[in-house]
Amino acid sequence: MLHCFMADPFTISFLMKMITDRVDMMLTRGLTLERVTASQGRVLAYLMSRDGENVSQRDIERHLGVSHTTAKGIVQRLEQKGWVTTAFDSEDGRLKNVYLTDMSRGVHEAICQQIGVIENTLLDGVPEESRSMLRDLLRRMYDNLK
């Protein structure tokens, strides 16, 4: 169905992909000094949001919507850089928990600041009621794909 793109080459899925790629690029560039990629920054932000809780590698997979192999690779690279440590869960030895290090806690502000800059750039000129509607629509679209 080649003709489906003739009416409008900027389909919603194409625009979402382009936005995601640009956001990843901005996040990675903004975290260059910390030696953290966009994916690694998202994992660190997720761990920081659940600080003090046991967070397994499986939780990270679910939160990011990535495969076991992808999550494992991200966590291994974060561990190699000293941003996280891992240990098998004391109650369920099949689960590997991921913990922030003191070094990663120090980068929390940089990650939050960069995410804030990107969000502000994305939503510049978009009224608050439209932002809320957009968030609802995106959540609905995400749920449709589950």
Tab-separated table of C-alpha atoms in Angstrom, residues 26 30 43 53-54 79 83 89 93 103 112 117 142:
chain	number	residue	atom	x	y	z
A	26	MET	CA	18.988	16.225	22.863
A	30	GLY	CA	22.793	17.332	27.334
A	43	VAL	CA	16.928	4.252	33.702
A	53	GLU	CA	12.637	0.592	46.880
A	54	ASN	CA	13.840	-2.666	45.404
A	79	GLU	CA	27.282	-0.723	36.320
A	83	TRP	CA	26.318	4.576	38.198
A	89	ASP	CA	16.919	-10.372	45.239
A	93	GLY	CA	16.861	-15.231	43.478
A	103	MET	CA	27.860	8.891	42.187
A	112	CYS	CA	16.091	16.399	35.733
A	117	VAL	CA	14.709	21.729	29.061
A	142	TYR	CA	0.193	3.692	24.213
